[in-house]
PDB file of C-alpha atoms and ligand atoms in Angstrom:
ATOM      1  CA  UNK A 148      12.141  17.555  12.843  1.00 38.00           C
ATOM      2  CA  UNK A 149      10.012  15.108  14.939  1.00 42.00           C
ATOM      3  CA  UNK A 150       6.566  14.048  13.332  1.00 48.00           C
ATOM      4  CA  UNK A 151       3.887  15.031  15.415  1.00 52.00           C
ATOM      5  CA  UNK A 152       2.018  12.193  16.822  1.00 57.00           C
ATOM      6  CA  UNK A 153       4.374   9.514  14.668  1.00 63.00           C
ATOM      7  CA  UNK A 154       6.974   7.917  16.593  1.00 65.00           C
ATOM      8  CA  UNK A 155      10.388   7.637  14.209  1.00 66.00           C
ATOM      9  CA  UNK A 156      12.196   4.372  13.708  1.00 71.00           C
ATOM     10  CA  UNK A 157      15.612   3.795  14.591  1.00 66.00           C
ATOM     11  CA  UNK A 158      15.428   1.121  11.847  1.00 74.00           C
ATOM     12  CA  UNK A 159      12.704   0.048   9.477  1.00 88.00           C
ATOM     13  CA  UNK A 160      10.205  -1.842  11.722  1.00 95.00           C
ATOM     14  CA  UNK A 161       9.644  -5.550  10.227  1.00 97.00           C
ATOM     15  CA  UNK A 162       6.329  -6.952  12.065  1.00 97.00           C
ATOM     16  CA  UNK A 163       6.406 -10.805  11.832  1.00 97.00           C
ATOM     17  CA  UNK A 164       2.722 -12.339  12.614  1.00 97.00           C
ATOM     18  CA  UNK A 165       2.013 -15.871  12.662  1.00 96.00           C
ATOM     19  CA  UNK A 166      -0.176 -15.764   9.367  1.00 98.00           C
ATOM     20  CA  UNK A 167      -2.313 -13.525   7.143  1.00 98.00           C
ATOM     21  CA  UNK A 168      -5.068 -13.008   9.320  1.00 98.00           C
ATOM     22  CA  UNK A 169      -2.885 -11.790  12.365  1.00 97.00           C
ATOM     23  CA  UNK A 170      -1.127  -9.776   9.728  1.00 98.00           C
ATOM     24  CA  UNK A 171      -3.871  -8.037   8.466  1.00 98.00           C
ATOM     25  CA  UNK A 172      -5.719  -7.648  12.034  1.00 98.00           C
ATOM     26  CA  UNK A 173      -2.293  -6.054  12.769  1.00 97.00           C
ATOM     27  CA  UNK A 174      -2.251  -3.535   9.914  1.00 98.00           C
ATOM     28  CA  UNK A 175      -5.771  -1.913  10.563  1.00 98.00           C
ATOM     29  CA  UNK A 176      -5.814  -1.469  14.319  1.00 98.00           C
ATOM     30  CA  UNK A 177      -2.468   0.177  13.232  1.00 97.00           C
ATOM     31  CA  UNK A 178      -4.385   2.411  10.579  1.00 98.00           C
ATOM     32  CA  UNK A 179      -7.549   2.748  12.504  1.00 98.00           C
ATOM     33  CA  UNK A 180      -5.123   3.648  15.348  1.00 97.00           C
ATOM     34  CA  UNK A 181      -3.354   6.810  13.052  1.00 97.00           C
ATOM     35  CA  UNK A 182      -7.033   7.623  11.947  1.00 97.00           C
ATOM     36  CA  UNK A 183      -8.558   7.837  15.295  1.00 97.00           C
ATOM     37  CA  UNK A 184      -5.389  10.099  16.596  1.00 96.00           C
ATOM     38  CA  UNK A 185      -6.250  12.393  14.035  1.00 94.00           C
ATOM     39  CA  UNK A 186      -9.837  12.917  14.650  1.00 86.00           C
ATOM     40  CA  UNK A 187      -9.903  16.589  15.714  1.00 87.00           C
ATOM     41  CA  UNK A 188      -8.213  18.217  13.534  1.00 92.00           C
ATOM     42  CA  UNK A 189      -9.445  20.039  10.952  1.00 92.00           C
ATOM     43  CA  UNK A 190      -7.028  18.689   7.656  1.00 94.00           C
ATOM     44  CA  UNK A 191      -8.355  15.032   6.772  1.00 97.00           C
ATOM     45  CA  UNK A 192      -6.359  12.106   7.466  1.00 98.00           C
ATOM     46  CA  UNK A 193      -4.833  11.661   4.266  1.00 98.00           C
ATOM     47  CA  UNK A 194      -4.256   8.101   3.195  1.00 98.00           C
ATOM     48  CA  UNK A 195      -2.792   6.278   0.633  1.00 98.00           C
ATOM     49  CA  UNK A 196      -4.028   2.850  -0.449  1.00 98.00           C
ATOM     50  CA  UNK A 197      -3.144  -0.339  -2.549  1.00 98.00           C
ATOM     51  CA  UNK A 198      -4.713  -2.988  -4.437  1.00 97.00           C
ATOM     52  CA  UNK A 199      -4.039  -6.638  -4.888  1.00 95.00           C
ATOM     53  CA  UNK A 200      -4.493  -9.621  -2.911  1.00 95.00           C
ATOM     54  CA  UNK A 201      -2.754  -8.784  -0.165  1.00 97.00           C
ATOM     55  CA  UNK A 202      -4.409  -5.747   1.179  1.00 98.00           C
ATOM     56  CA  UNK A 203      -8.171  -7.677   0.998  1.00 98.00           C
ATOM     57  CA  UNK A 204      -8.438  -8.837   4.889  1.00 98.00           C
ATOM     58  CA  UNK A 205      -7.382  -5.487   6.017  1.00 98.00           C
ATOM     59  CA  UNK A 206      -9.802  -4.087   4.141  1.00 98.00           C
ATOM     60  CA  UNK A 207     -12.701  -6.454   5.463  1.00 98.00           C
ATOM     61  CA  UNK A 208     -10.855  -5.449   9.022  1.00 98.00           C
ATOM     62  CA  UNK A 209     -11.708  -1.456   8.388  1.00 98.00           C
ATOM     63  CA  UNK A 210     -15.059  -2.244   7.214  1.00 98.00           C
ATOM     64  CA  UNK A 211     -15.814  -4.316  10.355  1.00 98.00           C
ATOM     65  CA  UNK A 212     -14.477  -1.675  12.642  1.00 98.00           C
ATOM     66  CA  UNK A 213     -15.999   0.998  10.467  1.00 98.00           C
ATOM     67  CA  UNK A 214     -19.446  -0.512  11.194  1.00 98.00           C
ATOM     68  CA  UNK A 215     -18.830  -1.507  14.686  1.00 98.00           C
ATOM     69  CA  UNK A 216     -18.361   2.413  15.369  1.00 98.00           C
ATOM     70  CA  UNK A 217     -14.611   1.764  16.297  1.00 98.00           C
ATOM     71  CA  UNK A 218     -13.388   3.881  13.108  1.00 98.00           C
ATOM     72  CA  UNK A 219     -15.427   6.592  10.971  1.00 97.00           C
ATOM     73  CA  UNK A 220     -13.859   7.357   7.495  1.00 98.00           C
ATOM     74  CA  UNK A 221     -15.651  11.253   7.647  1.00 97.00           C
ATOM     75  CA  UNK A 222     -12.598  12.648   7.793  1.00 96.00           C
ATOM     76  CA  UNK A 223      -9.997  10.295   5.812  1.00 98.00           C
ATOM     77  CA  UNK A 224      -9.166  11.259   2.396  1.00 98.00           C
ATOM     78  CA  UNK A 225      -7.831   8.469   0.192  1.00 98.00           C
ATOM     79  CA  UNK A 226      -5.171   8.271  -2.929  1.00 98.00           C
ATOM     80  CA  UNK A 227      -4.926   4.943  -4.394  1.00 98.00           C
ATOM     81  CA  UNK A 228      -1.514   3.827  -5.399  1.00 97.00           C
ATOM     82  CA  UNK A 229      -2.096   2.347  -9.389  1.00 97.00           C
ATOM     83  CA  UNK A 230      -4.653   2.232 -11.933  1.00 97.00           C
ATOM     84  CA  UNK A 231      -4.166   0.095 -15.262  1.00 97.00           C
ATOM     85  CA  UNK A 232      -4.030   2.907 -18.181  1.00 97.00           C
ATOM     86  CA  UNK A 233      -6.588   2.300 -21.000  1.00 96.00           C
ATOM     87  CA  UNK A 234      -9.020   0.250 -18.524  1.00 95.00           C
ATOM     88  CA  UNK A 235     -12.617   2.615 -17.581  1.00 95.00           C
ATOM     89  CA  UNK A 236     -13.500   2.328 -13.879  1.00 95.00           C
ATOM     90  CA  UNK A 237     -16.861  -0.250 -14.837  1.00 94.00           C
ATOM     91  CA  UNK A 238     -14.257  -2.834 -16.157  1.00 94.00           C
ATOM     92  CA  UNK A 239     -14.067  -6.284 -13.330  1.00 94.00           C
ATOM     93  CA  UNK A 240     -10.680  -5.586 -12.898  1.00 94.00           C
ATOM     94  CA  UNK A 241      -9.571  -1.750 -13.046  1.00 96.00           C
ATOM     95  CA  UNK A 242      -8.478  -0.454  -9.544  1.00 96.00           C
ATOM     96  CA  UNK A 243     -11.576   1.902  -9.232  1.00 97.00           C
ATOM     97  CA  UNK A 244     -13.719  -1.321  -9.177  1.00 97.00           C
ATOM     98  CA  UNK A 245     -11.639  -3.143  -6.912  1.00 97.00           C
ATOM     99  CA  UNK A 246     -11.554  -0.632  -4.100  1.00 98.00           C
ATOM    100  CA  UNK A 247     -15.207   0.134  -4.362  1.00 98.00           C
ATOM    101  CA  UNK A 248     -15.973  -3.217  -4.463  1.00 97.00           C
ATOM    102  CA  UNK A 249     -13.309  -4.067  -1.760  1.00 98.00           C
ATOM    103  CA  UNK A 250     -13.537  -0.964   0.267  1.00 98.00           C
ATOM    104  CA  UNK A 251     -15.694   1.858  -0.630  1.00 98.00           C
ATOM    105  CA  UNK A 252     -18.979   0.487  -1.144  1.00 98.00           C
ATOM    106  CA  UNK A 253     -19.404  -1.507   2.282  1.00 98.00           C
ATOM    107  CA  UNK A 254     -17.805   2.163   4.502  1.00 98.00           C
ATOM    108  CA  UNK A 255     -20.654   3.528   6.354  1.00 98.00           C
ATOM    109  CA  UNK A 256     -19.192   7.242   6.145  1.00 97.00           C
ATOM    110  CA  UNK A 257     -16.853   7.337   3.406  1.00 98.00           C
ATOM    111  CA  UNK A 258     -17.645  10.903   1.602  1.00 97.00           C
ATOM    112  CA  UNK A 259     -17.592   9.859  -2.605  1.00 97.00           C
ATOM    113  CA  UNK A 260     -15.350  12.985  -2.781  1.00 98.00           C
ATOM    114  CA  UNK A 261     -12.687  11.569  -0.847  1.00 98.00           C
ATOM    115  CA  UNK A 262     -11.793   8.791  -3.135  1.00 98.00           C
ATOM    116  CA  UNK A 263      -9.142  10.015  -5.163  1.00 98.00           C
ATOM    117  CA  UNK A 264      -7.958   7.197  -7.977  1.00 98.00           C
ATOM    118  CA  UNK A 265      -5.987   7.896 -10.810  1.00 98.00           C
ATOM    119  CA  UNK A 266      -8.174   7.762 -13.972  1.00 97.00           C
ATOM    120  CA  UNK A 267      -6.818   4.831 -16.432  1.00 96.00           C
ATOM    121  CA  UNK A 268      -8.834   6.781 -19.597  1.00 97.00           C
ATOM    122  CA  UNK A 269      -7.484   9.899 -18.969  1.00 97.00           C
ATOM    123  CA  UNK A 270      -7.209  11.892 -22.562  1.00 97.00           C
ATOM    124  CA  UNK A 271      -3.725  12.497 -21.227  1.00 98.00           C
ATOM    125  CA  UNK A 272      -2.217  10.146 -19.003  1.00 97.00           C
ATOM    126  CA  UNK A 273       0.937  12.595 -17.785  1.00 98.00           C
ATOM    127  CA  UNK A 274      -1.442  15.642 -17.178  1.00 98.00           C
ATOM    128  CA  UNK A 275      -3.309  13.513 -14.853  1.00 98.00           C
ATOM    129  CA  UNK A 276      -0.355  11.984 -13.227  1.00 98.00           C
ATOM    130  CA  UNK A 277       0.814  15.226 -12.734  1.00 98.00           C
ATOM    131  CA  UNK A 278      -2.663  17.101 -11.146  1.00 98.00           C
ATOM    132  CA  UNK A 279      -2.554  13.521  -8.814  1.00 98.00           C
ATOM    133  CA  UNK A 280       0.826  14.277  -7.514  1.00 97.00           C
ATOM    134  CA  UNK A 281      -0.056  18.111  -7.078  1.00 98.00           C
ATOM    135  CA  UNK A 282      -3.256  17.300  -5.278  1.00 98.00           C
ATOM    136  CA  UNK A 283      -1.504  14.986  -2.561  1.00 98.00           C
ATOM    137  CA  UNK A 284       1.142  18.042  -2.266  1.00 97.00           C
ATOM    138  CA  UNK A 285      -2.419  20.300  -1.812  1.00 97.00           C
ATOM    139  CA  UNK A 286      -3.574  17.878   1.266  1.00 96.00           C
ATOM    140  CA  UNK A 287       0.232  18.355   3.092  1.00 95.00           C
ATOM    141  CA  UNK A 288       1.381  14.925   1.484  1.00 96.00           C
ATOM    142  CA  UNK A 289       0.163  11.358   2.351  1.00 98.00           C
ATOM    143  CA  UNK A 290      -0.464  10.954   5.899  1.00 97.00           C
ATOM    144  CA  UNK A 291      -0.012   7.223   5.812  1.00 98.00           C
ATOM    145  CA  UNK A 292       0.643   4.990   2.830  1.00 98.00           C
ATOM    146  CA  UNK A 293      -0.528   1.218   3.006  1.00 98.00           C
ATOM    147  CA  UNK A 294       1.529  -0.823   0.135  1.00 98.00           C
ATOM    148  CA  UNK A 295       1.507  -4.196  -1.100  1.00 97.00           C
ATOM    149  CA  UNK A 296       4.364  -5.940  -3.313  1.00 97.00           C
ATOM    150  CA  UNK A 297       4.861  -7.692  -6.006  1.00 94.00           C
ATOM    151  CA  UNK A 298       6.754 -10.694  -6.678  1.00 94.00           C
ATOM    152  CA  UNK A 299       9.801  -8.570  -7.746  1.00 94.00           C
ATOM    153  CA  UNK A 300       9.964  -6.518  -5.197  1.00 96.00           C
ATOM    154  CA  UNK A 301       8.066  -3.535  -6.944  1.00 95.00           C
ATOM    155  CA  UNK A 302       5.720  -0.716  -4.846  1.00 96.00           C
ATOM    156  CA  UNK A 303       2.396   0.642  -6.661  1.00 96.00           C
ATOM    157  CA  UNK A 304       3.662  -0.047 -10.359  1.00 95.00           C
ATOM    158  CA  UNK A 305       7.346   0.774  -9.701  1.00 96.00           C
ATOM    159  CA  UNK A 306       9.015  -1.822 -11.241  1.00 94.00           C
ATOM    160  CA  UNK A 307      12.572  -2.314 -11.575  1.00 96.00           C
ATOM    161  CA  UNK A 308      14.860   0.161 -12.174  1.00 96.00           C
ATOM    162  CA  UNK A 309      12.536   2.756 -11.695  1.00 96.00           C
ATOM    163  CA  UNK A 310      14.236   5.544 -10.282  1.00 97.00           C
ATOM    164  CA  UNK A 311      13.931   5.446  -6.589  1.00 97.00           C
ATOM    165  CA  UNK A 312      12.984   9.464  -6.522  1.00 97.00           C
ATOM    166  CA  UNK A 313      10.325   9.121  -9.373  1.00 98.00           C
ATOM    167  CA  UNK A 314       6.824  10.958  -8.419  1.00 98.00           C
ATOM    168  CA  UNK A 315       3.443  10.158 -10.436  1.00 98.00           C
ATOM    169  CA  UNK A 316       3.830   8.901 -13.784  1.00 98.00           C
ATOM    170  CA  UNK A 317       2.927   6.575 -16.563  1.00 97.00           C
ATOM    171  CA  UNK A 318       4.925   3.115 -16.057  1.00 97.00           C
ATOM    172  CA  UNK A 319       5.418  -0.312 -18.711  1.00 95.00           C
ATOM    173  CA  UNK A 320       4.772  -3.301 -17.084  1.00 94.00           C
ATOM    174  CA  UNK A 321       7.044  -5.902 -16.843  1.00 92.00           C
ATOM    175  CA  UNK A 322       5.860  -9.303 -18.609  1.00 93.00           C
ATOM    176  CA  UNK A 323       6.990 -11.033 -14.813  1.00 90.00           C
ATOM    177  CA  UNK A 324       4.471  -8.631 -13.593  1.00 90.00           C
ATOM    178  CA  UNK A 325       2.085  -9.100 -16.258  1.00 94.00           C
ATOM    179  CA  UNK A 326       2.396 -13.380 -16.031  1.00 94.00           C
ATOM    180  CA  UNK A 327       1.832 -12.903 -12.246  1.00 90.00           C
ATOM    181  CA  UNK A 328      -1.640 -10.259 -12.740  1.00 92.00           C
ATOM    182  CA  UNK A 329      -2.779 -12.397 -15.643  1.00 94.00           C
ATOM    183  CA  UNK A 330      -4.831 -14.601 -13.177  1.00 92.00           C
ATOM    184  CA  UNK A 331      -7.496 -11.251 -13.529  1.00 91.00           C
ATOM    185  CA  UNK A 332      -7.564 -11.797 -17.064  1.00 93.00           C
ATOM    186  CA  UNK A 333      -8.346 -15.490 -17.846  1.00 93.00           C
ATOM    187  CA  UNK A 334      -4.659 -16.720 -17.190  1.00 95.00           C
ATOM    188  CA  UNK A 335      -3.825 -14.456 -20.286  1.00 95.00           C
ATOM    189  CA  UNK A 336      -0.565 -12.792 -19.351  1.00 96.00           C
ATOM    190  CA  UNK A 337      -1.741 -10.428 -23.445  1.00 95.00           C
ATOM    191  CA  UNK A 338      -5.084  -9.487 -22.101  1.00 94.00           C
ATOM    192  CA  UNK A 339      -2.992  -7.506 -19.159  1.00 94.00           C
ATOM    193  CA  UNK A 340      -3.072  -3.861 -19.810  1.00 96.00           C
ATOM    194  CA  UNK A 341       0.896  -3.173 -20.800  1.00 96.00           C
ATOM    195  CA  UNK A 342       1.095   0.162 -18.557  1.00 97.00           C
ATOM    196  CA  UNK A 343      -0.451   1.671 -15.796  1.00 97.00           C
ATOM    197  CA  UNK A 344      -0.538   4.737 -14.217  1.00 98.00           C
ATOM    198  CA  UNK A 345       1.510   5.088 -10.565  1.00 98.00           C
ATOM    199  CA  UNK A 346       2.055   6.986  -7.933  1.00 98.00           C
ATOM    200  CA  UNK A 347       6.381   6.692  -7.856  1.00 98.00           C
ATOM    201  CA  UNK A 348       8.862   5.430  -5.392  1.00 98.00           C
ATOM    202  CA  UNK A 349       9.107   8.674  -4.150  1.00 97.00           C
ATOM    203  CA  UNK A 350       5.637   9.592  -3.545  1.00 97.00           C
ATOM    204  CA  UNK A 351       5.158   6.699  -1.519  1.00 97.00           C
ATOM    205  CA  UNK A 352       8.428   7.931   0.544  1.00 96.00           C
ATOM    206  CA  UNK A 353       7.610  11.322   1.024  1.00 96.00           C
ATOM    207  CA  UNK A 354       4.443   9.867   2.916  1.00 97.00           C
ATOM    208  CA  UNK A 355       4.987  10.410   6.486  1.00 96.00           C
ATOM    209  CA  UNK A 356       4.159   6.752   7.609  1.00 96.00           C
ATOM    210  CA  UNK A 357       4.222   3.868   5.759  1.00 97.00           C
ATOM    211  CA  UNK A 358       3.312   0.412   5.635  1.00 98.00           C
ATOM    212  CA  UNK A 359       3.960  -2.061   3.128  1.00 98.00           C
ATOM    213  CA  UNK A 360       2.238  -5.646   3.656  1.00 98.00           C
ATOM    214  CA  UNK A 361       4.104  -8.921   2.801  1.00 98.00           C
ATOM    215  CA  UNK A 362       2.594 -12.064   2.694  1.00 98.00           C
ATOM    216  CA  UNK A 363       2.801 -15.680   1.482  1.00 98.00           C
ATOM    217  CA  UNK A 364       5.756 -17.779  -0.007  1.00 97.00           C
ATOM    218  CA  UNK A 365       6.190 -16.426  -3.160  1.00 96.00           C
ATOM    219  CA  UNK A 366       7.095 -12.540  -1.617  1.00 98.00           C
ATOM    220  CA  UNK A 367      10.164 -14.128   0.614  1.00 98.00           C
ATOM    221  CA  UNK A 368      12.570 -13.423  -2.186  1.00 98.00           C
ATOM    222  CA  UNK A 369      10.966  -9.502  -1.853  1.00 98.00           C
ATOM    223  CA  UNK A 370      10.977  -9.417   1.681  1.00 98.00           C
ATOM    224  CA  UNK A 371      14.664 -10.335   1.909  1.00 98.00           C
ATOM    225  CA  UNK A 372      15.823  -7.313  -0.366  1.00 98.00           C
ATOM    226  CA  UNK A 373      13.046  -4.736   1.298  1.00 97.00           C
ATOM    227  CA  UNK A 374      14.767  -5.248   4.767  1.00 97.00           C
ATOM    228  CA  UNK A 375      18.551  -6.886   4.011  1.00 96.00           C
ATOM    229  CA  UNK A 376      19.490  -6.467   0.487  1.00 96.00           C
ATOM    230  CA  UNK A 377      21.680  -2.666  -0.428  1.00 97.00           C
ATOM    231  CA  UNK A 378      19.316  -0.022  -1.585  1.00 97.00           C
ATOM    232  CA  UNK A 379      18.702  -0.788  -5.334  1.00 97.00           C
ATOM    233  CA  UNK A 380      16.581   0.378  -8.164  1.00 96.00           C
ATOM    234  CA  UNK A 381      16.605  -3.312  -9.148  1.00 96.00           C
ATOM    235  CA  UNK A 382      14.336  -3.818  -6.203  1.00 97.00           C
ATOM    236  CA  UNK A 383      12.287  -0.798  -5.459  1.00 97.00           C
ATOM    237  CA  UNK A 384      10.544  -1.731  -2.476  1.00 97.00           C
ATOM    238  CA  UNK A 385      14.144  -1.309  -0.879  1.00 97.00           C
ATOM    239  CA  UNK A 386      13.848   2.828  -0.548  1.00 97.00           C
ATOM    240  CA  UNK A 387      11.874   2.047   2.598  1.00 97.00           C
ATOM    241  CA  UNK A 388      15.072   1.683   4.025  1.00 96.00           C
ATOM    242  CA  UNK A 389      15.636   5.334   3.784  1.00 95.00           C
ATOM    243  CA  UNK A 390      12.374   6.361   5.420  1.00 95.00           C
ATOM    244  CA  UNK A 391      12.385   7.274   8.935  1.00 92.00           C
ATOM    245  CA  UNK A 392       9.088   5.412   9.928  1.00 94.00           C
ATOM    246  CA  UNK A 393       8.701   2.675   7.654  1.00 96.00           C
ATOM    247  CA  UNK A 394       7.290  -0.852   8.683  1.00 97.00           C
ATOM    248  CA  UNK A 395       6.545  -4.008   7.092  1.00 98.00           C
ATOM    249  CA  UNK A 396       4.003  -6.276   8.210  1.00 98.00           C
ATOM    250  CA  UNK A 397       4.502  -9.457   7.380  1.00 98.00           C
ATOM    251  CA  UNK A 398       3.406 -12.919   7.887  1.00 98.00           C
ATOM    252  CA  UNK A 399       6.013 -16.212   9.007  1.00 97.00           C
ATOM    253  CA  UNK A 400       5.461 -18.066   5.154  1.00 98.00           C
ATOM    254  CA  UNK A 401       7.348 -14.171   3.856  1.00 98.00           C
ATOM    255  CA  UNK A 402      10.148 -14.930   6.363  1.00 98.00           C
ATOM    256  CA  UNK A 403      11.510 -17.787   4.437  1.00 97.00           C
ATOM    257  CA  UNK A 404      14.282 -16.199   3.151  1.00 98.00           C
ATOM    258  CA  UNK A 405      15.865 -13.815   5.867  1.00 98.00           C
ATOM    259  CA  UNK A 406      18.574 -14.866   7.415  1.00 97.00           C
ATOM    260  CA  UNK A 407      18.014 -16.511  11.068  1.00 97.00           C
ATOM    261  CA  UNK A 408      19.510 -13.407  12.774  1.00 97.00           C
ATOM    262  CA  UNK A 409      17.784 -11.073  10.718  1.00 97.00           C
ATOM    263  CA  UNK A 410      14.024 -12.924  11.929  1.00 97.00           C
ATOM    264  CA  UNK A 411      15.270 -13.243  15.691  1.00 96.00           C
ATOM    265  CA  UNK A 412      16.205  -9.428  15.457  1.00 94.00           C
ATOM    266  CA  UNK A 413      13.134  -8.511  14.341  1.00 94.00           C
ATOM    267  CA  UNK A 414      11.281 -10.388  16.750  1.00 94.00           C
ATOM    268  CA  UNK A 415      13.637  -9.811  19.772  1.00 92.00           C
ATOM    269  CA  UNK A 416      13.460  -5.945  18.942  1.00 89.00           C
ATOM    270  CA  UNK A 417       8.845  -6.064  18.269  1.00 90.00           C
ATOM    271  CA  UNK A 418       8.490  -7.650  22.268  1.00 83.00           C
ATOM    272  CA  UNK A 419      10.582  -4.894  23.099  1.00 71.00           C
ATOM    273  CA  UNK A 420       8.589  -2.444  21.216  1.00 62.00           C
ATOM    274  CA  UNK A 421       5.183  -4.275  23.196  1.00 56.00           C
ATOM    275  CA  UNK A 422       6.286  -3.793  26.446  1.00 47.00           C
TER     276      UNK A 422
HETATM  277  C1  GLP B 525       0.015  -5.154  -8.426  1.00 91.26           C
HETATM  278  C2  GLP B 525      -0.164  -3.782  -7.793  1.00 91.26           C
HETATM  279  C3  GLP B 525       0.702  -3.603  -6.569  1.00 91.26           C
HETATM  280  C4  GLP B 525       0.524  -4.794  -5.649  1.00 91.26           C
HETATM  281  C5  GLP B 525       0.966  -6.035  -6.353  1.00 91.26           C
HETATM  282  C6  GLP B 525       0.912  -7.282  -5.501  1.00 91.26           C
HETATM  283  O1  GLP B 525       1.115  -5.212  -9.258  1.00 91.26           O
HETATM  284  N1  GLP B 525       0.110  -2.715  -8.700  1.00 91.26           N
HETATM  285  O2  GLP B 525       0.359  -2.393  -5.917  1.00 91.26           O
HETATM  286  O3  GLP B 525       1.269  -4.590  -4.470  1.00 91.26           O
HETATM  287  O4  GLP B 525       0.107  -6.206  -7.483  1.00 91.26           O
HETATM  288  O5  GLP B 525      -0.356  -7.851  -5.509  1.00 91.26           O
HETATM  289  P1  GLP B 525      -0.800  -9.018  -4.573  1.00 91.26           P
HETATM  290  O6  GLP B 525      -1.085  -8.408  -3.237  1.00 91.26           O
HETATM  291  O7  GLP B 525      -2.034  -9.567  -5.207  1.00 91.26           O
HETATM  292  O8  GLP B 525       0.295 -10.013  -4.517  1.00 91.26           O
END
C-alpha cells in the first residue's frame, strides 16, 4: 500500500553532500519538510530521534528554523532511540541530558509531554522497554526515524548480531563500542555504562521513513555495508536495505570506501531525483 504523503524508494536513497554542514542542512529541511506536511492533522508527527555526534548540527538546524518560525514542534511527538541503563537523566552524559541540552531546551514550542526517552533507572528495565515499544504502536508507529551509526555499523544500541527483527529491549555493549563512547567518560572505555536500553532493529524499520546520518572517515567501513554489503546481523545498519523509503545522508569523507560505481550511481540517480 502506498504511504500517504511519503514517496517509496525504488532503492535505498544514499544522499552524498560535500561535508557535514551540507549534510546536516540537508537532513532538517528534509525533517522540517515531513513535519510541516503534517501540520493539519490531528495525530502528532511522530518522530524518532538519535544521539551522538553526528546528529548535533541538525539539531542546531531545527532549532534555528524552529525560532525563525519556519518549523513549530506543537505537534511533533518524539521517541529517542537509546538511553545508557543505570545512568539518571541529571548525569553529563545520559541521553535525557543530551537531547535537552542539544534539542529540547533551546525549541520554542516543544510540549515537555512529548519527549518520550527511555528511562536508564527504570526498577525494571524490560517492563519499560516493553510500555516504550507499546506506546510508539499507541501513536500509529514512528512517523520518521532520524539515526546515527556507530563505527560498526550498529543503529540505536543494536550491535552486532542483534537480530535484525528485535523490538525494544535491554542490549550489552560491545567493548569496540564502549572504547569508541569512552571519550564521554574521561577516555575510560570502564566508566562506560556496559548496557543500555534500545529501541531494536526492527522498531527503527517499522518506522515509515527513515534516515540514518553518516559522517566522517571513520563510518566509511559502515557506510559500505549499510548500502553494498548482503543483509547481515553482523552489520545491523544493513536492514535499511529492506525498507521501502530508507535514505542515508551522508557526507564525501563517509564515501571512502564505496566502490566508484556505487558513488557515481548514487550521485547520477540524486540530480535525477532534483530535477
Ligand atoms: C552511540 C549511539 C548511537 C549513535 C552512535 C554514533 O553508540 N547509541 O545511536 O548512532 O553512538 O555516535 P556518533 O554520532 O557520535 O558517531
Amino acid at each position: 500500500m502506498p504511504l500517504k504523503g511519503i514517496k517509496e524508494n525504488d532503492s535505498m536513497r544514499v544522499v552524498i553532500q560535500e561535508n557535514y554542514e551540507k549534510m546536516c542542512k540537508w537532513a532538517a529541511d528534509y525533517i522540517v519538510s515531513r513535519i510541516n506536511a503534517h501540520k493539519d492533522e490531528s495525530r502528532p508527527f511522530v518522530l524518532g530521534l538519535p544521539t551522538g555526534s553526528s546528529p548535533i548540527g541538525v539539531y542546531k538546524e531545527l532549532v534555528r528554523m524552529n525560532k525563525a518560525g519556519e518549523v513549530s514542534f506543537e505537534n511533533v511527538m518524539t521517541f529517542n532511540m537509546d538511553e545508557y541503563l543505570g545512568l539518571p537523566r541529571e548525569h553529563e552524559q545520559s541521553y535525557w541530558y543530551f537531547m535537552h541540552d542539544n534539542l529540547f531546551n533551546h525549541l520554542t514550542d516543544m510540549k515537555p509531554e512529548n519527549i518520550n526517552i527511555l528511562n536508564g533507572m527504570a526498577e525494571d528495565p524490560d517492563a519499560e522497554c516493553a510500555r516504550y515499544e507499546e506506546k510508539i504502536a499507541s501513536y500509529g508507529g514512528i512517523d520518521l526515524f532520524l539515526g546515527g551509526i556507530g563505527v560498526d555499523g550498529h543503529i540505536a544500541f543494536n550491535e552486532p548480531f542483534t537480530s535484525l527483527s528485535s523490538r525494544t529491549g535491554v542490549r550489552n555493549l560491545t567493548s569496540d563500542t564502549r572504547i569508541v563512547n569512552a571519550r564521554f567518560f574521561d577516555n575510560d572505555p570502564e566508566k562506560v555504562p556496559s548496557q543500555a536500553l534500545s529501541v531494536g532493529v526492527a522498531t527503527v524499520t517499522d518506522s515509515k521513513e527513515v534516515i540514518i546520518l553518516i559522517n566522517g572517515h571513520n563510518k566509511a567501513r559502515a557506510l559500505a555495508a549499510t548500502v553494498e554489503g548482503g543483509v547481515s546481523g553482523k552489520w545491523t545498519c544493513s536492514a535499511l536495505q529492506l525498507h521501502n523509503a530508507a535514505i542515508i545522508a551522508c557526507d564525501e569523507a563517509a564515501c571512502g570506501e564505496l566502490t566508484v560505481d556505487t558513488y557515481k550511481y548514487f550521485l547520477d540517480i540524486e540530480r535525477k531525483e532534483r530535477l
